[in-house]
Amino acid sequence: MHVIIRAMRREDSADIYEIVNQHAFRFWTLALPFESFETIAKWLEPQSPRDLHYSAELDGRVIGASALRPFYGRRAHAAEFWIGVHENYARIGVGSKLLAAMVDTADNWLNIKRLEMTVFTDNVAALALYAKFGFAIEGTHKAASFRDGEFVDAHCMARLR
């Protein structure tokens, strides 16, 4: 299986819309159910010229996506990111390829010292992925989100180089 990581294109929106509306994506993120195509397409647009959006393509179909969002001003040395993978292609290395591309860009092109994100404390697969790339838990936000009828905690994680 040859997955290609490349810059996100406008025509990727339909495939990414499918990913974002899958239960597997919504359950592990802050996404709400039944978001419209227009809402997702707008969310996929870079929020600044410094944002970098990636797609993971397999046989002409987008099966994963991510974005690297550098901060500004006194936080210009830091960035945040998100990753989403189609549930039919989970746990085969797509997330690793997307994260590797973002880490390479952050380290070797943008001189980012700190990559950070929040992740639900029960997202074992994501925690393992982030640990593989050198991310560490810096703290835990109690009752950080409301999911499936209950409050859940989230770790704040970061990778410093």
mmCIF file of C-alpha atoms in Angstrom:
data_model
loop_
_atom_site.group_PDB
_atom_site.id
_atom_site.type_symbol
_atom_site.label_atom_id
_atom_site.label_comp_id
_atom_site.label_asym_id
_atom_site.label_seq_id
_atom_site.Cartn_x
_atom_site.Cartn_y
_atom_site.Cartn_z
ATOM 1 C CA MET A 1 0.000 0.000 0.000
ATOM 2 C CA HIS A 2 1.582 3.247 -1.178
ATOM 3 C CA VAL A 3 0.162 6.240 0.678
ATOM 4 C CA ILE A 4 1.224 9.636 -0.697
ATOM 5 C CA ILE A 5 1.426 12.643 1.627
ATOM 6 C CA ARG A 6 0.879 15.885 -0.258
ATOM 7 C CA ALA A 7 -0.547 19.381 0.076
ATOM 8 C CA MET A 8 -4.307 19.426 0.556
ATOM 9 C CA ARG A 9 -6.318 20.468 -2.492
ATOM 10 C CA ARG A 10 -9.762 22.023 -2.694
ATOM 11 C CA GLU A 11 -11.079 18.878 -4.421
ATOM 12 C CA ASP A 12 -10.087 16.829 -1.330
ATOM 13 C CA SER A 13 -12.971 18.384 0.599
ATOM 14 C CA ALA A 14 -15.511 15.657 -0.227
ATOM 15 C CA ASP A 15 -13.244 12.847 1.010
ATOM 16 C CA ILE A 16 -12.281 14.799 4.127
ATOM 17 C CA TYR A 17 -15.937 15.656 4.764
ATOM 18 C CA GLU A 18 -16.596 11.902 4.882
ATOM 19 C CA ILE A 19 -13.742 11.391 7.373
ATOM 20 C CA VAL A 20 -14.804 14.252 9.641
ATOM 21 C CA ASN A 21 -18.375 12.979 9.791
ATOM 22 C CA GLN A 22 -17.370 9.460 10.820
ATOM 23 C CA HIS A 23 -18.019 8.507 14.420
ATOM 24 C CA ALA A 24 -14.367 7.504 14.826
ATOM 25 C CA PHE A 25 -13.268 11.087 14.040
ATOM 26 C CA ARG A 26 -15.959 12.900 16.017
ATOM 27 C CA PHE A 27 -15.523 10.698 19.092
ATOM 28 C CA TRP A 28 -11.835 11.604 19.497
ATOM 29 C CA THR A 29 -12.064 15.301 18.565
ATOM 30 C CA LEU A 30 -14.198 18.316 19.379
ATOM 31 C CA ALA A 31 -16.134 17.935 16.108
ATOM 32 C CA LEU A 32 -19.901 17.946 16.394
ATOM 33 C CA PRO A 33 -22.144 15.458 14.570
ATOM 34 C CA PHE A 34 -23.872 16.313 11.304
ATOM 35 C CA GLU A 35 -21.802 19.313 10.348
ATOM 36 C CA SER A 36 -22.560 20.573 6.860
ATOM 37 C CA PHE A 37 -20.231 20.256 3.907
ATOM 38 C CA GLU A 38 -19.930 24.054 3.802
ATOM 39 C CA THR A 39 -18.903 24.182 7.482
ATOM 40 C CA ILE A 40 -16.226 21.518 6.978
ATOM 41 C CA ALA A 41 -14.959 23.116 3.751
ATOM 42 C CA LYS A 42 -14.584 26.463 5.558
ATOM 43 C CA TRP A 43 -12.822 24.741 8.503
ATOM 44 C CA LEU A 44 -10.358 23.180 6.039
ATOM 45 C CA GLU A 45 -9.334 26.572 4.672
ATOM 46 C CA PRO A 46 -6.064 27.862 6.137
ATOM 47 C CA GLN A 47 -6.692 30.331 8.943
ATOM 48 C CA SER A 48 -3.477 32.134 8.036
ATOM 49 C CA PRO A 49 -0.916 32.040 5.212
ATOM 50 C CA ARG A 50 1.399 30.092 7.568
ATOM 51 C CA ASP A 51 -1.012 27.148 7.979
ATOM 52 C CA LEU A 52 -0.047 23.978 6.129
ATOM 53 C CA HIS A 53 -2.666 21.387 5.255
ATOM 54 C CA TYR A 54 -1.759 17.845 4.245
ATOM 55 C CA SER A 55 -3.693 15.012 2.612
ATOM 56 C CA ALA A 56 -2.874 11.311 2.673
ATOM 57 C CA GLU A 57 -3.843 9.818 -0.680
ATOM 58 C CA LEU A 58 -4.212 6.169 -1.632
ATOM 59 C CA ASP A 59 -5.258 5.161 -5.142
ATOM 60 C CA GLY A 60 -6.650 8.625 -5.906
ATOM 61 C CA ARG A 61 -8.701 8.856 -2.698
ATOM 62 C CA VAL A 62 -7.926 10.934 0.389
ATOM 63 C CA ILE A 63 -7.842 8.599 3.404
ATOM 64 C CA GLY A 64 -6.332 11.012 5.921
ATOM 65 C CA ALA A 65 -5.691 14.683 6.491
ATOM 66 C CA SER A 66 -3.889 16.976 8.883
ATOM 67 C CA ALA A 67 -2.933 20.593 9.426
ATOM 68 C CA LEU A 68 0.048 22.294 11.013
ATOM 69 C CA ARG A 69 -0.802 25.713 12.420
ATOM 70 C CA PRO A 70 2.142 27.849 13.559
ATOM 71 C CA PHE A 71 1.434 30.585 16.091
ATOM 72 C CA TYR A 72 2.441 34.277 15.878
ATOM 73 C CA GLY A 73 4.303 36.874 17.859
ATOM 74 C CA ARG A 74 5.852 35.666 21.096
ATOM 75 C CA ARG A 75 4.604 32.152 20.298
ATOM 76 C CA ALA A 76 6.082 32.079 16.779
ATOM 77 C CA HIS A 77 8.372 29.256 17.916
ATOM 78 C CA ALA A 78 5.353 26.990 18.539
ATOM 79 C CA ALA A 79 2.615 25.338 16.499
ATOM 80 C CA GLU A 80 -0.439 23.127 16.960
ATOM 81 C CA PHE A 81 -1.851 20.452 14.694
ATOM 82 C CA TRP A 82 -4.680 18.029 14.047
ATOM 83 C CA ILE A 83 -4.836 14.656 12.294
ATOM 84 C CA GLY A 84 -7.761 12.629 10.972
ATOM 85 C CA VAL A 85 -7.732 9.215 9.298
ATOM 86 C CA HIS A 86 -10.607 7.408 7.584
ATOM 87 C CA GLU A 87 -11.827 4.671 9.933
ATOM 88 C CA ASN A 88 -11.329 1.987 7.234
ATOM 89 C CA TYR A 89 -7.615 2.855 7.130
ATOM 90 C CA ALA A 90 -6.915 3.270 10.847
ATOM 91 C CA ARG A 91 -3.876 1.635 12.444
ATOM 92 C CA ILE A 92 -1.962 0.997 9.222
ATOM 93 C CA GLY A 93 0.473 3.913 9.518
ATOM 94 C CA VAL A 94 -1.427 6.758 7.833
ATOM 95 C CA GLY A 95 -1.372 8.895 11.002
ATOM 96 C CA SER A 96 2.361 8.219 11.388
ATOM 97 C CA LYS A 97 3.031 9.367 7.830
ATOM 98 C CA LEU A 98 1.007 12.548 8.321
ATOM 99 C CA LEU A 99 2.679 13.324 11.653
ATOM 100 C CA ALA A 100 6.141 12.587 10.213
ATOM 101 C CA ALA A 101 5.488 15.109 7.420
ATOM 102 C CA MET A 102 4.362 17.758 9.900
ATOM 103 C CA VAL A 103 7.328 17.158 12.233
ATOM 104 C CA ASP A 104 9.737 17.353 9.292
ATOM 105 C CA THR A 105 8.174 20.621 8.129
ATOM 106 C CA ALA A 106 8.204 22.075 11.644
ATOM 107 C CA ASP A 107 11.811 21.056 12.344
ATOM 108 C CA ASN A 108 13.496 21.545 9.002
ATOM 109 C CA TRP A 109 11.514 24.256 7.253
ATOM 110 C CA LEU A 110 9.842 26.436 9.885
ATOM 111 C CA ASN A 111 12.287 26.190 12.822
ATOM 112 C CA ILE A 112 9.433 25.342 15.181
ATOM 113 C CA LYS A 113 10.751 24.503 18.640
ATOM 114 C CA ARG A 114 7.449 23.397 20.214
ATOM 115 C CA LEU A 115 4.648 21.298 18.717
ATOM 116 C CA GLU A 116 1.586 20.949 20.927
ATOM 117 C CA MET A 117 -1.913 19.527 21.035
ATOM 118 C CA THR A 118 -4.574 18.205 23.365
ATOM 119 C CA VAL A 119 -5.747 14.598 23.257
ATOM 120 C CA PHE A 120 -8.407 12.768 25.229
ATOM 121 C CA THR A 121 -6.828 10.715 28.016
ATOM 122 C CA ASP A 122 -8.536 7.526 26.804
ATOM 123 C CA ASN A 123 -7.316 7.820 23.190
ATOM 124 C CA VAL A 124 -4.719 5.068 23.543
ATOM 125 C CA ALA A 125 -3.860 4.904 19.826
ATOM 126 C CA ALA A 126 -3.189 8.645 19.570
ATOM 127 C CA LEU A 127 -1.181 8.673 22.800
ATOM 128 C CA ALA A 128 1.025 5.874 21.416
ATOM 129 C CA LEU A 129 1.472 7.715 18.110
ATOM 130 C CA TYR A 130 2.477 10.946 19.816
ATOM 131 C CA ALA A 131 4.860 9.166 22.203
ATOM 132 C CA LYS A 132 6.519 7.506 19.179
ATOM 133 C CA PHE A 133 7.351 11.005 17.904
ATOM 134 C CA GLY A 134 8.669 12.280 21.233
ATOM 135 C CA PHE A 135 5.607 14.058 22.599
ATOM 136 C CA ALA A 136 5.215 14.162 26.381
ATOM 137 C CA ILE A 137 2.210 14.812 28.601
ATOM 138 C CA GLU A 138 2.572 18.205 30.258
ATOM 139 C CA GLY A 139 -0.680 18.195 32.189
ATOM 140 C CA THR A 140 -4.278 17.086 32.247
ATOM 141 C CA HIS A 141 -7.391 19.203 31.771
ATOM 142 C CA LYS A 142 -10.161 17.758 33.939
ATOM 143 C CA ALA A 143 -13.636 17.660 32.376
ATOM 144 C CA ALA A 144 -12.154 19.244 29.263
ATOM 145 C CA SER A 145 -14.980 18.205 26.966
ATOM 146 C CA PHE A 146 -18.454 16.710 26.968
ATOM 147 C CA ARG A 147 -18.618 13.500 24.895
ATOM 148 C CA ASP A 148 -21.321 10.873 24.593
ATOM 149 C CA GLY A 149 -23.168 12.162 27.638
ATOM 150 C CA GLU A 150 -20.257 12.548 30.044
ATOM 151 C CA PHE A 151 -17.323 14.805 30.773
ATOM 152 C CA VAL A 152 -13.905 13.548 29.698
ATOM 153 C CA ASP A 153 -10.360 14.616 30.504
ATOM 154 C CA ALA A 154 -7.708 15.641 28.000
ATOM 155 C CA HIS A 155 -3.930 15.687 28.188
ATOM 156 C CA CYS A 156 -1.987 18.644 26.904
ATOM 157 C CA MET A 157 1.054 17.241 25.118
ATOM 158 C CA ALA A 158 4.067 18.811 23.491
ATOM 159 C CA ARG A 159 7.265 17.922 21.689
ATOM 160 C CA LEU A 160 10.221 20.222 22.226
ATOM 161 C CA ARG A 161 13.328 20.038 20.099
#
